[in-house]
Coordinates of N, CA and C in Angstrom, one line a residue:
M1 N 158.5 149.3 99.4 CA 157.3 148.4 99.1 C 156.1 148.6 100.4
T2 N 155.0 148.6 99.8 CA 153.6 148.4 101.3 C 153.0 147.1 101.2
S3 N 153.0 146.9 102.4 CA 152.2 145.3 102.6 C 150.9 145.3 102.5
G4 N 150.5 144.4 101.3 CA 148.9 144.5 101.0 C 148.4 145.1 99.9
A5 N 149.6 145.9 99.6 CA 149.4 147.4 98.4 C 148.8 146.8 97.3
N6 N 149.4 145.3 96.9 CA 149.2 144.7 95.7 C 148.6 143.4 95.7
S7 N 147.5 142.8 95.4 CA 147.1 141.6 95.5 C 147.0 140.5 94.6
S8 N 147.9 140.7 93.5 CA 148.2 139.9 92.3 C 149.7 140.1 91.9
N9 N 150.1 139.8 90.9 CA 151.3 139.4 90.6 C 151.8 141.1 90.4
G10 N 152.7 141.6 90.3 CA 153.3 142.8 90.5 C 154.4 142.9 89.6
K11 N 155.2 143.8 89.8 CA 156.4 144.2 88.9 C 157.1 145.3 90.0
A12 N 158.7 145.0 89.4 CA 159.6 146.1 90.1 C 160.8 146.3 88.9
R13 N 161.1 147.5 89.4 CA 162.1 148.2 88.0 C 163.5 148.6 89.1
I14 N 164.7 148.0 88.7 CA 165.6 148.3 89.3 C 166.7 148.9 88.4
T15 N 167.0 149.9 88.7 CA 168.1 150.6 88.2 C 169.7 150.8 88.9
Y16 N 170.5 151.2 88.1 CA 171.9 150.9 88.6 C 171.7 152.6 88.7
N17 N 172.4 153.3 89.9 CA 172.3 154.6 89.8 C 173.9 155.2 89.6
G18 N 174.8 154.5 89.9 CA 175.7 154.6 89.6 C 176.7 155.3 88.0
T19 N 177.6 156.1 88.6 CA 177.9 156.4 87.2 C 178.9 156.1 86.4
D20 N 179.8 155.0 87.1 CA 180.6 154.0 86.3 C 180.3 152.4 86.6
A21 N 180.8 152.0 85.5 CA 180.5 150.3 86.1 C 181.6 149.5 87.1
P22 N 181.1 148.9 87.7 CA 181.8 148.4 88.8 C 182.9 147.6 88.2
A23 N 184.2 147.6 89.0 CA 185.4 147.3 88.4 C 185.3 145.8 88.1
K24 N 185.8 145.4 87.1 CA 185.9 143.7 86.8 C 187.0 143.6 87.7
T25 N 186.9 142.2 88.5 CA 187.5 141.5 89.6 C 188.6 140.6 88.5
N26 N 187.9 139.8 87.9 CA 188.5 139.0 86.9 C 189.1 139.5 85.7
T27 N 190.2 139.2 85.2 CA 190.7 140.2 83.9 C 191.4 139.0 82.9
K28 N 191.1 137.9 83.2 CA 191.7 136.9 82.1 C 190.9 137.1 81.1
L29 N 189.5 137.8 81.1 CA 189.1 138.1 79.4 C 189.1 139.3 79.1
N30 N 190.3 140.1 79.4 CA 190.8 141.3 79.1 C 191.8 141.2 77.8
N31 N 191.6 142.1 76.9 CA 192.4 142.0 75.6 C 192.0 140.7 74.8
V32 N 191.2 140.1 74.7 CA 191.2 138.6 74.0 C 190.5 139.1 72.3
R33 N 191.4 138.3 71.4 CA 190.9 138.7 70.4 C 190.6 137.2 69.9
Y34 N 191.0 136.0 70.6 CA 191.0 134.8 70.1 C 190.5 133.7 71.0
I35 N 189.6 132.9 70.7 CA 188.9 131.8 71.5 C 189.4 130.6 70.9
K36 N 189.8 129.6 71.8 CA 190.1 128.2 71.5 C 189.8 127.0 72.4
D37 N 188.8 126.4 72.0 CA 188.4 125.6 72.7 C 188.4 123.7 72.0
C38 N 189.5 123.1 73.2 CA 189.8 122.2 72.6 C 189.0 120.6 73.3
T39 N 188.7 119.6 72.5 CA 187.8 118.2 73.3 C 188.6 117.3 72.9
N40 N 188.2 116.4 73.5 CA 188.7 114.6 73.4 C 188.0 114.1 73.2
A41 N 186.8 113.8 72.1 CA 185.8 113.1 72.1 C 184.9 113.0 73.4
S42 N 184.1 112.0 73.2 CA 182.7 111.8 74.4 C 182.3 110.5 74.8
S43 N 181.6 110.7 75.2 CA 180.8 109.1 75.7 C 180.3 108.4 74.6
A44 N 179.7 109.3 73.8 CA 178.9 108.7 72.7 C 179.6 108.2 71.5
N45 N 181.2 108.7 71.2 CA 182.1 108.5 70.1 C 183.3 109.1 70.2
T46 N 184.3 108.9 69.5 CA 185.7 109.6 69.4 C 185.7 110.9 68.6
A47 N 184.7 111.2 67.9 CA 184.5 112.5 67.2 C 184.4 113.8 68.3
N48 N 184.7 114.9 67.6 CA 184.6 116.3 68.4 C 183.4 117.1 67.9
H49 N 182.3 117.7 68.7 CA 181.5 118.5 68.1 C 181.5 119.0 68.8
W50 N 181.0 120.7 68.1 CA 180.7 121.8 68.9 C 179.2 122.3 68.2
V51 N 178.5 123.0 69.1 CA 177.5 123.8 68.7 C 177.2 125.2 68.6
E52 N 177.7 125.6 69.3 CA 178.1 127.5 69.3 C 179.2 127.8 70.6
L53 N 179.5 128.8 70.0 CA 180.8 130.1 71.0 C 180.0 131.3 70.8
Q54 N 180.1 131.9 72.1 CA 179.5 132.9 72.1 C 180.6 133.9 72.8
A55 N 181.2 135.2 72.4 CA 182.1 136.1 73.3 C 181.0 137.1 73.4
I56 N 180.7 137.4 74.9 CA 179.9 138.6 75.0 C 180.6 139.9 75.5
Y57 N 180.5 141.0 74.8 CA 180.8 142.4 75.3 C 179.7 143.4 75.4
N58 N 179.9 143.8 76.3 CA 178.7 145.1 76.7 C 177.1 144.3 76.2
G59 N 176.6 143.1 76.5 CA 175.7 142.6 76.2 C 175.3 142.1 74.9
S60 N 176.4 142.1 74.2 CA 175.9 141.6 72.4 C 177.4 140.3 72.3
N61 N 176.9 139.5 71.5 CA 177.8 138.5 71.1 C 178.7 139.1 69.9
V62 N 180.0 139.1 70.1 CA 181.1 139.4 69.2 C 181.8 138.7 68.3
A63 N 181.3 137.4 68.9 CA 181.8 136.1 68.1 C 180.8 135.7 66.7
K64 N 179.8 136.1 66.6 CA 178.8 136.0 66.0 C 179.5 136.3 64.3
G65 N 179.2 135.2 63.7 CA 179.6 135.6 62.2 C 181.0 135.6 62.1
K66 N 181.9 135.3 63.1 CA 183.2 135.4 62.7 C 184.0 134.3 62.6
T67 N 185.2 134.2 61.8 CA 185.6 133.3 61.2 C 186.1 132.0 62.5
V68 N 186.4 130.9 62.0 CA 186.5 129.6 62.9 C 187.5 128.6 62.2
T69 N 188.4 128.5 62.9 CA 189.8 127.4 62.0 C 189.6 126.3 63.1
G70 N 190.3 125.3 62.6 CA 190.4 124.0 63.5 C 191.5 123.2 63.3
T71 N 191.9 122.4 64.4 CA 193.7 121.9 64.0 C 193.0 120.8 63.2
S72 N 192.0 120.3 62.9 CA 191.9 119.5 61.5 C 190.8 120.3 60.3
S73 N 190.3 119.5 59.4 CA 189.3 120.0 58.5 C 188.1 119.4 59.2
E74 N 186.8 120.1 58.4 CA 185.7 119.8 59.1 C 184.9 118.9 58.5
V75 N 183.7 117.9 58.7 CA 183.6 116.9 58.2 C 182.0 117.6 57.6
S76 N 182.3 117.1 56.0 CA 181.6 118.0 55.1 C 180.2 117.9 55.7
G77 N 179.5 119.2 55.4 CA 178.0 119.4 55.8 C 178.0 119.8 57.4
Y78 N 178.8 119.9 57.9 CA 179.3 119.8 59.3 C 180.3 121.0 59.4
A79 N 180.1 122.3 59.2 CA 181.2 123.4 58.8 C 181.3 124.0 60.2
Y80 N 182.8 124.4 60.1 CA 183.1 125.0 61.7 C 182.0 126.7 61.7
S81 N 181.7 127.1 60.5 CA 180.9 128.3 60.8 C 179.8 128.3 61.2
R82 N 179.0 126.8 61.7 CA 178.0 126.7 62.5 C 178.4 127.0 64.1
I83 N 179.8 127.2 64.1 CA 179.7 127.7 65.8 C 179.4 129.0 65.9
T84 N 179.5 130.1 64.8 CA 179.4 131.1 65.3 C 178.3 132.0 64.8
D85 N 177.2 130.9 64.4 CA 176.0 131.5 63.3 C 175.0 131.6 64.9
G86 N 174.8 131.3 65.7 CA 173.8 132.2 66.7 C 172.8 131.2 66.9
D87 N 172.9 129.8 66.3 CA 172.0 129.0 66.7 C 172.6 127.7 67.5
L88 N 171.3 128.1 68.8 CA 172.0 126.9 69.8 C 171.2 125.5 69.7
T89 N 170.4 125.3 68.5 CA 170.1 123.9 68.4 C 171.0 122.8 68.3
S90 N 170.7 121.9 68.6 CA 171.7 121.0 68.9 C 172.1 119.7 67.3
A91 N 170.7 120.3 66.6 CA 171.3 119.7 65.0 C 171.9 120.7 64.7
N92 N 172.4 121.8 65.0 CA 173.0 122.8 64.2 C 174.6 122.6 64.9
Y93 N 175.4 121.3 64.7 CA 176.7 121.4 65.1 C 177.7 121.1 64.2
A94 N 179.1 121.6 64.4 CA 180.1 121.6 63.7 C 180.9 120.3 63.9
Q95 N 181.5 119.6 63.6 CA 182.3 118.5 63.5 C 183.8 118.3 63.2
S96 N 184.6 118.2 63.7 CA 186.0 118.0 63.1 C 186.2 116.6 62.3
S97 N 187.1 116.6 61.4 CA 187.0 115.2 60.4 C 188.3 114.3 61.2
V98 N 189.1 114.7 61.9 CA 189.8 114.0 62.9 C 189.6 113.9 64.3
N99 N 189.5 112.5 64.6 CA 189.0 112.0 66.1 C 190.1 112.5 67.1
G100 N 189.5 111.9 68.5 CA 190.9 112.6 69.4 C 190.6 114.0 69.8
L101 N 192.0 114.3 70.1 CA 192.3 115.8 70.8 C 191.9 116.6 69.7
Q102 N 191.2 117.4 69.5 CA 191.0 118.7 68.4 C 190.8 120.0 69.1
C103 N 191.1 121.0 68.3 CA 190.6 122.4 69.0 C 189.5 123.3 67.7
I104 N 189.1 124.2 68.4 CA 188.5 125.2 67.1 C 189.1 126.5 67.6
T105 N 189.4 127.3 66.9 CA 189.6 128.9 67.3 C 188.6 129.6 66.4
V106 N 188.2 130.7 67.3 CA 187.7 131.6 66.6 C 188.1 133.0 67.0
D107 N 187.9 133.7 65.9 CA 189.0 135.1 65.6 C 188.3 136.2 65.8
L108 N 188.1 136.7 67.0 CA 187.1 138.1 67.1 C 187.4 139.5 66.0
A109 N 188.4 139.3 65.4 CA 188.9 140.3 64.5 C 189.6 141.9 64.8
Q110 N 189.0 141.6 66.4 CA 189.8 142.6 67.1 C 189.9 142.3 68.7
A111 N 190.7 143.0 69.7 CA 190.9 142.9 71.1 C 189.4 143.2 71.9
Y112 N 188.5 142.4 72.7 CA 187.7 143.0 73.3 C 188.1 142.9 75.0
N113 N 187.5 143.3 76.2 CA 187.5 143.1 77.4 C 186.3 142.9 77.4
L114 N 186.1 141.1 77.0 CA 184.5 140.3 77.2 C 184.5 140.1 78.3
D115 N 183.0 140.2 78.6 CA 182.1 140.0 79.7 C 181.8 138.7 80.1
E116 N 181.9 137.3 79.3 CA 181.7 136.3 79.6 C 182.0 135.3 78.3
I117 N 182.1 134.5 78.5 CA 182.3 133.3 76.9 C 181.2 132.4 77.2
G118 N 179.9 132.0 76.2 CA 179.5 131.0 76.2 C 179.7 129.8 75.2
L119 N 179.7 128.5 75.5 CA 180.1 127.5 75.2 C 179.4 126.4 74.8
W120 N 179.0 125.6 73.9 CA 178.1 124.9 73.6 C 178.5 123.5 72.8
H121 N 178.8 122.4 73.4 CA 179.3 121.2 72.7 C 177.8 120.5 72.4
Y122 N 178.1 119.5 71.4 CA 176.8 118.4 71.0 C 176.1 117.9 72.5
Y123 N 174.7 118.1 72.9 CA 174.4 117.8 74.0 C 173.0 117.0 73.9
A124 N 172.4 116.8 72.6 CA 171.1 116.2 72.8 C 170.8 114.9 73.2
D125 N 172.1 114.4 73.4 CA 171.8 112.3 73.7 C 172.4 112.4 75.0
G126 N 172.5 113.2 75.8 CA 173.2 113.2 76.8 C 174.4 112.6 77.2
R127 N 175.4 112.7 76.1 CA 176.5 112.7 76.1 C 177.6 113.4 77.4
T128 N 178.5 112.6 77.1 CA 179.7 113.4 78.1 C 181.0 113.6 77.3
T129 N 181.4 115.2 77.2 CA 182.4 115.2 76.5 C 183.4 115.3 77.4
H130 N 185.1 114.9 76.7 CA 185.8 114.5 77.6 C 186.9 115.8 77.4
S131 N 187.8 116.2 78.6 CA 188.7 117.0 78.5 C 188.7 118.6 77.9
N132 N 187.6 119.0 78.2 CA 187.4 120.3 77.3 C 188.2 121.3 78.4
T133 N 188.7 122.3 77.2 CA 189.5 123.2 78.0 C 189.7 124.6 77.0
T134 N 189.3 125.5 77.8 CA 188.7 126.6 76.7 C 190.0 127.9 76.9
Y135 N 190.5 128.4 76.0 CA 191.8 129.4 76.1 C 191.3 130.4 75.6
V136 N 191.8 132.0 76.0 CA 191.7 133.1 75.2 C 193.3 133.7 75.1
S137 N 193.3 134.6 73.7 CA 195.1 135.0 73.8 C 194.2 136.4 72.7
S138 N 195.5 137.1 73.1 CA 195.6 138.4 72.3 C 196.2 138.6 70.8
D139 N 197.0 137.3 70.9 CA 198.1 137.6 69.6 C 198.0 135.9 68.9
N140 N 197.2 134.9 69.2 CA 196.8 133.7 68.5 C 198.7 132.6 68.9
S141 N 199.1 133.2 69.8 CA 200.4 132.3 70.3 C 200.3 132.2 71.4
N142 N 200.1 133.1 72.4 CA 199.9 133.0 74.0 C 198.5 132.6 74.8
W143 N 199.0 131.3 75.1 CA 197.0 131.1 75.6 C 197.1 131.3 76.9
T144 N 196.1 131.2 77.8 CA 195.5 131.6 79.2 C 194.0 130.7 79.4
P145 N 194.3 129.8 80.1 CA 193.0 128.7 79.8 C 192.2 129.2 80.6
V146 N 190.8 129.6 80.6 CA 190.0 130.1 81.4 C 189.0 129.2 81.7
I147 N 188.8 127.9 81.2 CA 187.9 126.8 81.6 C 189.2 125.6 81.3
A148 N 189.4 125.1 82.2 CA 190.0 123.7 81.9 C 189.5 122.6 83.0
N149 N 188.8 121.5 82.3 CA 187.7 120.9 82.8 C 188.3 119.5 82.9
T150 N 189.3 119.2 83.1 CA 190.0 117.6 83.1 C 188.7 116.6 83.7
N151 N 187.9 117.2 84.3 CA 186.7 116.2 84.2 C 185.9 116.1 83.4
A152 N 185.2 115.0 83.3 CA 184.0 114.8 82.1 C 182.9 116.0 82.1
E153 N 182.5 116.6 80.7 CA 182.0 117.5 81.1 C 180.8 117.0 80.5
T154 N 179.0 117.0 81.2 CA 177.7 116.8 81.1 C 177.0 117.7 80.3
S155 N 175.8 117.2 79.6 CA 174.9 118.1 79.2 C 174.2 118.7 80.3

């Protein structure tokens, strides 16, 4: 870069010149087929609300449109399928029909070495979600916690 060569806003292009992607140091997201998220109500009420769950693999959300099940049935009009529909607006949430500690599970239909997981609980009113824990599994039986937040989760 040359000082004074550009008198207004400029741009820069950054390009990775390596032949291989950098090695992952965290392998907890390797070989993941199932993602489970559990919450135990919030500061607003005793219900559990999820807005969206994304599983990112090579820049794409592989959870979009995938099947979601819960430890209890969903409230009519607030289907679990909303959790993987790609809509992050707070009005598009899913709700379990049973209060207290409840979980949802997303089946990715095949195993991935994920880059990241994005998760949104209901957030529009500034509520605090209690006891959020997110797990991953390759077999839907043996679970590894990837987020274990015993503290309250805020918007």
